[in-house]
Tab-separated table of C-alpha atoms in Angstrom:
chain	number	residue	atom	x	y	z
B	29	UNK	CA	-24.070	-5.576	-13.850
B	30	UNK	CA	-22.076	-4.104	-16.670
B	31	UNK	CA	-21.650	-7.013	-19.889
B	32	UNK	CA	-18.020	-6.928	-19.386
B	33	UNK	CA	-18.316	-8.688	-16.136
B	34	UNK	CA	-20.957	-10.917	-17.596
B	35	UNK	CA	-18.634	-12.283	-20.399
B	36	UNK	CA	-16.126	-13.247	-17.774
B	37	UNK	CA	-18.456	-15.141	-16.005
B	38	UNK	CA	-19.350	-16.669	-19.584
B	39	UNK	CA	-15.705	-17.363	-20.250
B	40	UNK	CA	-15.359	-18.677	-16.576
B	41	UNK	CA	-18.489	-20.721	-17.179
B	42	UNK	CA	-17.174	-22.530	-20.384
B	43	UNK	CA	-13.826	-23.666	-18.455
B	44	UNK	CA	-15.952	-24.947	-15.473
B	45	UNK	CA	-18.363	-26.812	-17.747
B	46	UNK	CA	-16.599	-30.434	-18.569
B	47	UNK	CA	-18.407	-33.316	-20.771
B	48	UNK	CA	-16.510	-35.899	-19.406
B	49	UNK	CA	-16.915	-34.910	-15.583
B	50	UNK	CA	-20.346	-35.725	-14.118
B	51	UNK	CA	-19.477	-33.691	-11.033
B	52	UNK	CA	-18.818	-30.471	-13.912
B	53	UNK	CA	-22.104	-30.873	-15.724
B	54	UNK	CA	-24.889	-28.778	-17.031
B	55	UNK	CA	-26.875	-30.616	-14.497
B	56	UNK	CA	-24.887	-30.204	-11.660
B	57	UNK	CA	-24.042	-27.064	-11.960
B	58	UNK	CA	-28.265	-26.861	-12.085
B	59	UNK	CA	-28.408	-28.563	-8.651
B	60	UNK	CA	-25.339	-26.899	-7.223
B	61	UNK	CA	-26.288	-23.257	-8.414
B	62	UNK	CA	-30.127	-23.336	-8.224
B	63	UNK	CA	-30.116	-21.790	-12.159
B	64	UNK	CA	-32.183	-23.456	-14.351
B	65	UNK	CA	-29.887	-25.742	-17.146
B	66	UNK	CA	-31.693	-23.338	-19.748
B	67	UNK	CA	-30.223	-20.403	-18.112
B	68	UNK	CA	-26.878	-22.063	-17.806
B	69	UNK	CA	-27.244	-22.773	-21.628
B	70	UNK	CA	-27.701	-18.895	-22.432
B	71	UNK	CA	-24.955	-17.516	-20.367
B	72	UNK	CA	-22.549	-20.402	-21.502
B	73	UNK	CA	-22.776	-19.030	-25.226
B	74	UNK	CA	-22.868	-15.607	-24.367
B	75	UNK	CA	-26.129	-14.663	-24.559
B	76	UNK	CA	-27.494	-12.654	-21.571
B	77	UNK	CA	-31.633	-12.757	-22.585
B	78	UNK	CA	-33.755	-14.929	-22.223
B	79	UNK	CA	-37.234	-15.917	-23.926
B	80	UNK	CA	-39.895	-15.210	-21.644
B	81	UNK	CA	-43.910	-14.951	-22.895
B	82	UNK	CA	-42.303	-14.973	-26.517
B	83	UNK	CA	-40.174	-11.721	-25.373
B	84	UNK	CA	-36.556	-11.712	-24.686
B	85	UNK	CA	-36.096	-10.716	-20.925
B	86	UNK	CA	-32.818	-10.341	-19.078
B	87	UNK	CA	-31.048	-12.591	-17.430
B	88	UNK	CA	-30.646	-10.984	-13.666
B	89	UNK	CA	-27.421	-9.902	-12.030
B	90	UNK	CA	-28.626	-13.177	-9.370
B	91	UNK	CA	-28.375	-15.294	-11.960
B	92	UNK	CA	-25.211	-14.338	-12.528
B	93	UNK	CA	-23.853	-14.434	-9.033
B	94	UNK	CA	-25.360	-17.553	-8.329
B	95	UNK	CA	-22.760	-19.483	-11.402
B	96	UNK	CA	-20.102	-17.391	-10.321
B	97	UNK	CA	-20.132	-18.797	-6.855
B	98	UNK	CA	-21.179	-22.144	-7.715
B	99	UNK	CA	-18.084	-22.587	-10.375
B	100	UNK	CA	-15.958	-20.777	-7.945
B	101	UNK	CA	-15.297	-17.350	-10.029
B	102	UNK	CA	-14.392	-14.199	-7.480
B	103	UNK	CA	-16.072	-11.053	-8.489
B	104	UNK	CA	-13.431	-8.787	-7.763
B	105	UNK	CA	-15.093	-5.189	-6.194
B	106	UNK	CA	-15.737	-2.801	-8.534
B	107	UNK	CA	-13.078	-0.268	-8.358
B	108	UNK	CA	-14.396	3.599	-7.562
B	109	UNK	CA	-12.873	6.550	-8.994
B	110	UNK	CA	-12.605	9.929	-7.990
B	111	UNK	CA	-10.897	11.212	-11.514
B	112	UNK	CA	-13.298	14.039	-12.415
B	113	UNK	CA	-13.731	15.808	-8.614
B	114	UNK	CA	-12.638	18.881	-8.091
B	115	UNK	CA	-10.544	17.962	-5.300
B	116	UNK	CA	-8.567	15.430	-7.780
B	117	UNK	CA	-8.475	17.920	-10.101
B	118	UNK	CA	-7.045	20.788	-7.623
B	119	UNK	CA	-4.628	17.644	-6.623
B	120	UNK	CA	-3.202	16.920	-9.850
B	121	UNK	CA	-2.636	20.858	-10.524
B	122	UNK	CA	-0.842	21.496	-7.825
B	123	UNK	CA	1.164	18.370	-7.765
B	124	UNK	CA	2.050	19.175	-11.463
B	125	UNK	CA	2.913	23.360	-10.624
B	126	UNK	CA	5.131	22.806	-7.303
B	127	UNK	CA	6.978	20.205	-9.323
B	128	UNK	CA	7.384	22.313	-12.351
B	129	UNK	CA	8.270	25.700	-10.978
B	130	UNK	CA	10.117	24.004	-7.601
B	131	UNK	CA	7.919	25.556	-5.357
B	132	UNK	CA	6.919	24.501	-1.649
B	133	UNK	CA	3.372	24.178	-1.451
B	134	UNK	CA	1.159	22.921	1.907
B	135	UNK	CA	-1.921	21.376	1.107
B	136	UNK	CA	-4.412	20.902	3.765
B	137	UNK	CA	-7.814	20.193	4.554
B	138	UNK	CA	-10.439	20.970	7.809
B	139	UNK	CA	-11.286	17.210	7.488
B	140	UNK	CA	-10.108	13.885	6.260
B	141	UNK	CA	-11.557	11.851	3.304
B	142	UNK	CA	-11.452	14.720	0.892
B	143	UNK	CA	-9.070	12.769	-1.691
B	144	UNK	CA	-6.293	14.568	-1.140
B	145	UNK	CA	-3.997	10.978	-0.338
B	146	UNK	CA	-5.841	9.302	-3.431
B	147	UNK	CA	-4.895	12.496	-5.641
B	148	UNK	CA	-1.447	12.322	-4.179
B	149	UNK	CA	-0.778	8.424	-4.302
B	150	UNK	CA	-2.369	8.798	-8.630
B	151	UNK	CA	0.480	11.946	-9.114
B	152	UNK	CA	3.434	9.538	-8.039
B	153	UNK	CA	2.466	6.334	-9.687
B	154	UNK	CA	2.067	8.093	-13.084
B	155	UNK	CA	4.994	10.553	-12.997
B	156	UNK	CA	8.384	10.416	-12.510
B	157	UNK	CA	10.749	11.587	-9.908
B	158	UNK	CA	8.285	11.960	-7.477
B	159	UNK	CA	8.209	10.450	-3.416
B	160	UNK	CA	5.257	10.034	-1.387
B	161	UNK	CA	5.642	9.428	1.532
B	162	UNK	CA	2.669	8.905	4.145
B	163	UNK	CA	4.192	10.345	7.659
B	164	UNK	CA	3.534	8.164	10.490
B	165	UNK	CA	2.926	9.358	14.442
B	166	UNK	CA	5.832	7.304	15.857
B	167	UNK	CA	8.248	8.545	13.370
B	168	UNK	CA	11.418	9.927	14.410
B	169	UNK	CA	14.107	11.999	12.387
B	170	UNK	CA	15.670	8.909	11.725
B	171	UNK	CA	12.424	6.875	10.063
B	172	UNK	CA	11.594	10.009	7.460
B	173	UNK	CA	15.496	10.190	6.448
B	174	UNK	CA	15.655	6.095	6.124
B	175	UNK	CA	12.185	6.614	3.824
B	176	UNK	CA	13.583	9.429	1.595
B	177	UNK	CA	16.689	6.899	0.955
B	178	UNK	CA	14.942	3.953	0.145
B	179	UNK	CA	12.237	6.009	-2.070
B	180	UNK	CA	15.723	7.538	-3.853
B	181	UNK	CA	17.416	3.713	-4.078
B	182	UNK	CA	20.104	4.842	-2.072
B	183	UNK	CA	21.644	1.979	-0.558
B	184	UNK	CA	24.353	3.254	2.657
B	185	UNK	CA	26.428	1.830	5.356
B	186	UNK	CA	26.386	5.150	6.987
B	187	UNK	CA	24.772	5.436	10.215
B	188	UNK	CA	24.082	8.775	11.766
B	189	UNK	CA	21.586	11.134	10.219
B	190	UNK	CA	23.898	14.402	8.728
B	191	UNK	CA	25.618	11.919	6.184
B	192	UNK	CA	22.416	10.191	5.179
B	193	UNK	CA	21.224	14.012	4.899
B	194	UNK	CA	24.380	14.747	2.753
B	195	UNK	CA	23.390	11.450	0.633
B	196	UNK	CA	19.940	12.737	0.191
B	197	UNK	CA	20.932	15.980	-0.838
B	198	UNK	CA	23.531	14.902	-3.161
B	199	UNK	CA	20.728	13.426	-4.973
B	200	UNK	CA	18.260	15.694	-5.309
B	201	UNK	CA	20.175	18.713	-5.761
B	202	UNK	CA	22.225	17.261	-8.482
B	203	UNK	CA	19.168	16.097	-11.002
B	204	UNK	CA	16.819	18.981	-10.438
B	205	UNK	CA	13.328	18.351	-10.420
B	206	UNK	CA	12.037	16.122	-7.878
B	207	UNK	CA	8.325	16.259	-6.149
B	208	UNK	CA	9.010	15.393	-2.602
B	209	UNK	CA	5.231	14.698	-1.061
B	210	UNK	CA	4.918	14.642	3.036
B	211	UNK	CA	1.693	13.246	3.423
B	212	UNK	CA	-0.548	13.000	6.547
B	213	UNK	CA	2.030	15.846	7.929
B	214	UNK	CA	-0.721	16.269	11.032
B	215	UNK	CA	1.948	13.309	12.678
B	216	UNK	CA	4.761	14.800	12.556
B	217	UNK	CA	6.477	15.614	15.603
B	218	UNK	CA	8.466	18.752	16.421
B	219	UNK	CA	11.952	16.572	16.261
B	220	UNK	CA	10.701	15.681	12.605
B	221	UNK	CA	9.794	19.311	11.383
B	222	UNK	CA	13.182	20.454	12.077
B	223	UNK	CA	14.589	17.361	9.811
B	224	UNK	CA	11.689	18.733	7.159
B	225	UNK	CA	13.225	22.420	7.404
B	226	UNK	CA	16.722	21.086	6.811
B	227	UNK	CA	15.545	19.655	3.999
B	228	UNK	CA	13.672	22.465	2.729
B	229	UNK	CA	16.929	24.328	2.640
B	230	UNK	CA	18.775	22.534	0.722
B	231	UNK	CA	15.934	21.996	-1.862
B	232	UNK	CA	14.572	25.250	-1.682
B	233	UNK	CA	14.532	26.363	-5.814
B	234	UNK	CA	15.698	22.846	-6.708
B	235	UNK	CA	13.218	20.579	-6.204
B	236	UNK	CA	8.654	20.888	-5.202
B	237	UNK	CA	7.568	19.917	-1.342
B	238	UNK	CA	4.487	19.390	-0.620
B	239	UNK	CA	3.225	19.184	2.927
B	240	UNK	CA	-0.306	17.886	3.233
B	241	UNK	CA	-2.367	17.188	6.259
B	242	UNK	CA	-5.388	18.323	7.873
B	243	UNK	CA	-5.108	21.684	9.736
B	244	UNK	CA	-1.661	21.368	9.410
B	245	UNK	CA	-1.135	25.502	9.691
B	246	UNK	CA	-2.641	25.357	13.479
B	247	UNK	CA	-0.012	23.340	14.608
B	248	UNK	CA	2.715	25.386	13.063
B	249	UNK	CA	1.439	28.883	13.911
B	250	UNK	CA	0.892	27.948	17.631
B	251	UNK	CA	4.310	26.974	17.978
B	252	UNK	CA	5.514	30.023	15.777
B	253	UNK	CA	3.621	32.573	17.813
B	254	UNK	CA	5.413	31.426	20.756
B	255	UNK	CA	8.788	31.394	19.184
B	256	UNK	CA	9.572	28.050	19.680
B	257	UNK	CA	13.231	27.046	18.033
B	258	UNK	CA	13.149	26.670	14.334
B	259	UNK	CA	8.947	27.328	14.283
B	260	UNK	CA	9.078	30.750	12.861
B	261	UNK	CA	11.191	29.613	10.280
B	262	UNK	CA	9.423	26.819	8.951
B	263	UNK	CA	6.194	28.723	9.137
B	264	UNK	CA	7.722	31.259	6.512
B	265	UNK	CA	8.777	28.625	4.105
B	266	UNK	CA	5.720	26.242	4.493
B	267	UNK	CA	2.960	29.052	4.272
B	268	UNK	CA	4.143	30.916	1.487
B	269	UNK	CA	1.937	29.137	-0.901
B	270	UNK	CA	-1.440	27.382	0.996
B	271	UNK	CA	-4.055	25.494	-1.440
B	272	UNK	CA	-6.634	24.118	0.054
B	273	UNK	CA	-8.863	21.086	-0.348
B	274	UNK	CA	-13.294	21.756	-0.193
B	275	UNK	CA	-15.636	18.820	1.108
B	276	UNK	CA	-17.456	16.945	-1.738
B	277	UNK	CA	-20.353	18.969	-3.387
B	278	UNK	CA	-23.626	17.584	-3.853
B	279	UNK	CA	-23.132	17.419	-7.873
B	280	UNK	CA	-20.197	15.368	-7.096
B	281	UNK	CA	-22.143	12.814	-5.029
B	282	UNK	CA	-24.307	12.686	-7.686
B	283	UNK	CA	-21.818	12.013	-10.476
B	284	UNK	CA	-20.185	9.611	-8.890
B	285	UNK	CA	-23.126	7.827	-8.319
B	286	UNK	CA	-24.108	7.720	-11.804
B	287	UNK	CA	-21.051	6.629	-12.865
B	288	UNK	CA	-21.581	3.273	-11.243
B	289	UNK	CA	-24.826	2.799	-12.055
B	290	UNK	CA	-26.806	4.186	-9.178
B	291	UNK	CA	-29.947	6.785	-10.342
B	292	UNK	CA	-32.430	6.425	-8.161
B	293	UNK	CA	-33.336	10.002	-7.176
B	294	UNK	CA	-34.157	7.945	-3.135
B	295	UNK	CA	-30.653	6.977	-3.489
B	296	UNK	CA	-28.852	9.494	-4.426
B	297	UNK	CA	-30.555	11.884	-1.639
B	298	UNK	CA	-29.591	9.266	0.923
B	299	UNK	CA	-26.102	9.999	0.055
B	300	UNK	CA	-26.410	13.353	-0.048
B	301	UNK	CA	-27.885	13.412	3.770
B	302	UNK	CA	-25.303	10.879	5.008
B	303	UNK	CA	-22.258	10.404	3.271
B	304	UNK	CA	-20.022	13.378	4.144
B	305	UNK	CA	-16.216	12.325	2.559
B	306	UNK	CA	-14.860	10.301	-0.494
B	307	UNK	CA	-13.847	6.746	1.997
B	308	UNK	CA	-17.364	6.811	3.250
B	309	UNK	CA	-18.283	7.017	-0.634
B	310	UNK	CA	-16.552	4.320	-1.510
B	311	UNK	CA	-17.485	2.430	1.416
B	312	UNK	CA	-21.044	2.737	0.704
B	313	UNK	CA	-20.718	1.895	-3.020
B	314	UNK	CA	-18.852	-0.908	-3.180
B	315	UNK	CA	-21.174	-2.309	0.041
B	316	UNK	CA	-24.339	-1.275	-1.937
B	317	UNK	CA	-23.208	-2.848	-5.356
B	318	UNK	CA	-22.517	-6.401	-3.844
B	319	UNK	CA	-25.241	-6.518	-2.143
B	320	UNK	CA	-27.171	-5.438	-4.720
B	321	UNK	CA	-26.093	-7.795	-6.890
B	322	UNK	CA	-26.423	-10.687	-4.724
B	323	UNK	CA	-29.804	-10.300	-4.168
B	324	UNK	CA	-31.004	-8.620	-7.598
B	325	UNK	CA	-32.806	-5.642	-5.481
B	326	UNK	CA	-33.209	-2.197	-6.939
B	327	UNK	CA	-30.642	0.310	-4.824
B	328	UNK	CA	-33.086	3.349	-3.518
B	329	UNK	CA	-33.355	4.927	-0.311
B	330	UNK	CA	-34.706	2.050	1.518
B	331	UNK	CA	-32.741	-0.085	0.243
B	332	UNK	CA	-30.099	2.105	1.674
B	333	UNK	CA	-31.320	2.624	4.949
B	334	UNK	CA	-32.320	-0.646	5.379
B	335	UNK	CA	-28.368	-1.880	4.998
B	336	UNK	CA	-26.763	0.525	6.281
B	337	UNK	CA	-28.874	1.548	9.331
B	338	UNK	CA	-31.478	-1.227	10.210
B	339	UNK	CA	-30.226	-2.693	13.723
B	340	UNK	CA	-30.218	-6.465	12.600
B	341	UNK	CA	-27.659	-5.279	10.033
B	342	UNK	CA	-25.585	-3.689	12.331
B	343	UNK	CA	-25.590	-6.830	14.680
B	344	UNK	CA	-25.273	-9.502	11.866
């Protein structure tokens, strides 16, 4: 548990703690908590050792979790990063070209979980003019062009789809510059692409697009190869310029892992065998660390299988 957490359980711990409330006592925080008042003494003035045999010993990550429950303080999950990958890197470069030089760019993967939404999502919250949009299955014409307006704060009375087109390109053609992101583009339904191509023309040079999705190019060249309205088209303006995303490397797994604290070489070769994408990473972490923490074990490999794959688990 890193010391920054452990001061705000400190900090919580001094608010709990009230002299003139029995119930909010040293000594019933003892019998509510099961931590010794000695311990409670320590971690109310911030010190996180502990004299044991005439040496100073740690107070464990239990401990801890034991007052924060008992005085009603909420851990909040530790959050995992993916800033230094590869794939966030590869993200954040071509987010930062196709938006620069007005390019359109697809973006694909063979698989899902690479990072390529998390990248994505991080480019739009710290730039500006920039729209992601996550494409849904359902989605007609009509729910991508009502998305685009309300991502542009353009507010209309207009009803049918070629003036709320007009509105949109009004907009983006008169301040150059914007990143338009279709994300998840695997959902997109032939009605939909042909909304995307009109929109592609009138951006084309203007503004970046970039269409990301897994496998997206199979879907497009199928059509395309059998000349299907519009297809062969949008396959020359979507597949000029393809970048692609790579699974997670084994150095990655491992980095990652050491950035929040887990190093046992057990561990880190569980993940290696089993975790295959950057969700199932995350998943695993953040599982691993509260549990961890709850119950002051060391996180190895059998630790690991043991919570992730032991049958009782799976049932509890």
């Amino acid at each position: 548990m890193e010391n920054s957490l452990k001061e705000k359980i400190s900090m919580a711990l001094n608010e709990w703690l009230d002299p003139s409330n029995t119930e909010r006592s040293g000594n019933a925080l003892q019998q509510k908590s099961g931590v010794s008042t000695s311990v409670i003494s320590h971690v109310k003035n911030g010190k996180f050792e502990i004299m044991v045999s005439d040496k100073p010993s740690p107070i464990s990550d239990a401990q801890f979790l034991k007052l924060a429950d008992a005085i009603g303080y909420v851990i909040e999950k530790e959050a995992i990063h993916w800033d230094f990958t590869e794939s966030f890197r590869k993200v954040q470069s071509v987010c930062r070209s196709t938006q620069a030089k007005r390019r359109i760019v697809t973006l694909e993967s063979e698989d899902s979980g690479l990072g390529k939404t998390y990248g994505l999502e991080y480019y739009e919250t710290y730039n500006d003019r920039v729209i992601y949009i996550k494409c849904e299955r359902s989605w007609k014409s009509k729910d991508l062009i009502n998305t685009i307006l309300a991502k542009l704060k353009i507010r209309t009375e207009a009803k049918d789809s070629i003036s709320k087109l007009a509105l949109i390109r009004e907009k983006l053609t008169s301040q150059p510059g914007w990143l338009i992101v279709l994300d998840e583009a695997e959902y997109i339904s032939n009605t939909v692409w042909h909304t995307v191509k009109e929109i592609i023309d009138f951006i084309y040079g203007k503004c970046g697009l970039i269409v990301s999705g897994i496998n997206i190019s199979h879907k497009i060249n199928k059509y395309a190869s059998k000349k299907k309205e519009g297809f062969p088209q949008l396959k020359r303006r979507l597949f000029a310029e393809v970048a692609t995303i790579q699974s997670i490397t084994k150095k990655e797994k491992s980095a990652i892992l050491e950035r929040h604290g887990i190093v046992a070489k057990t561990a880190v070769e569980f993940f290696i065998k089993h975790v295959h994408d950057y969700q199932m990473m995350r998943t695993y972490i953040e599982d691993a660390l509260q549990v961890g923490y709850k119950t002051n074990a060391t996180i190895d490999g059998a630790f690991l299988m043991e919570l992730f794959f032991d049958p009782q688990n799976e049932a509890a």
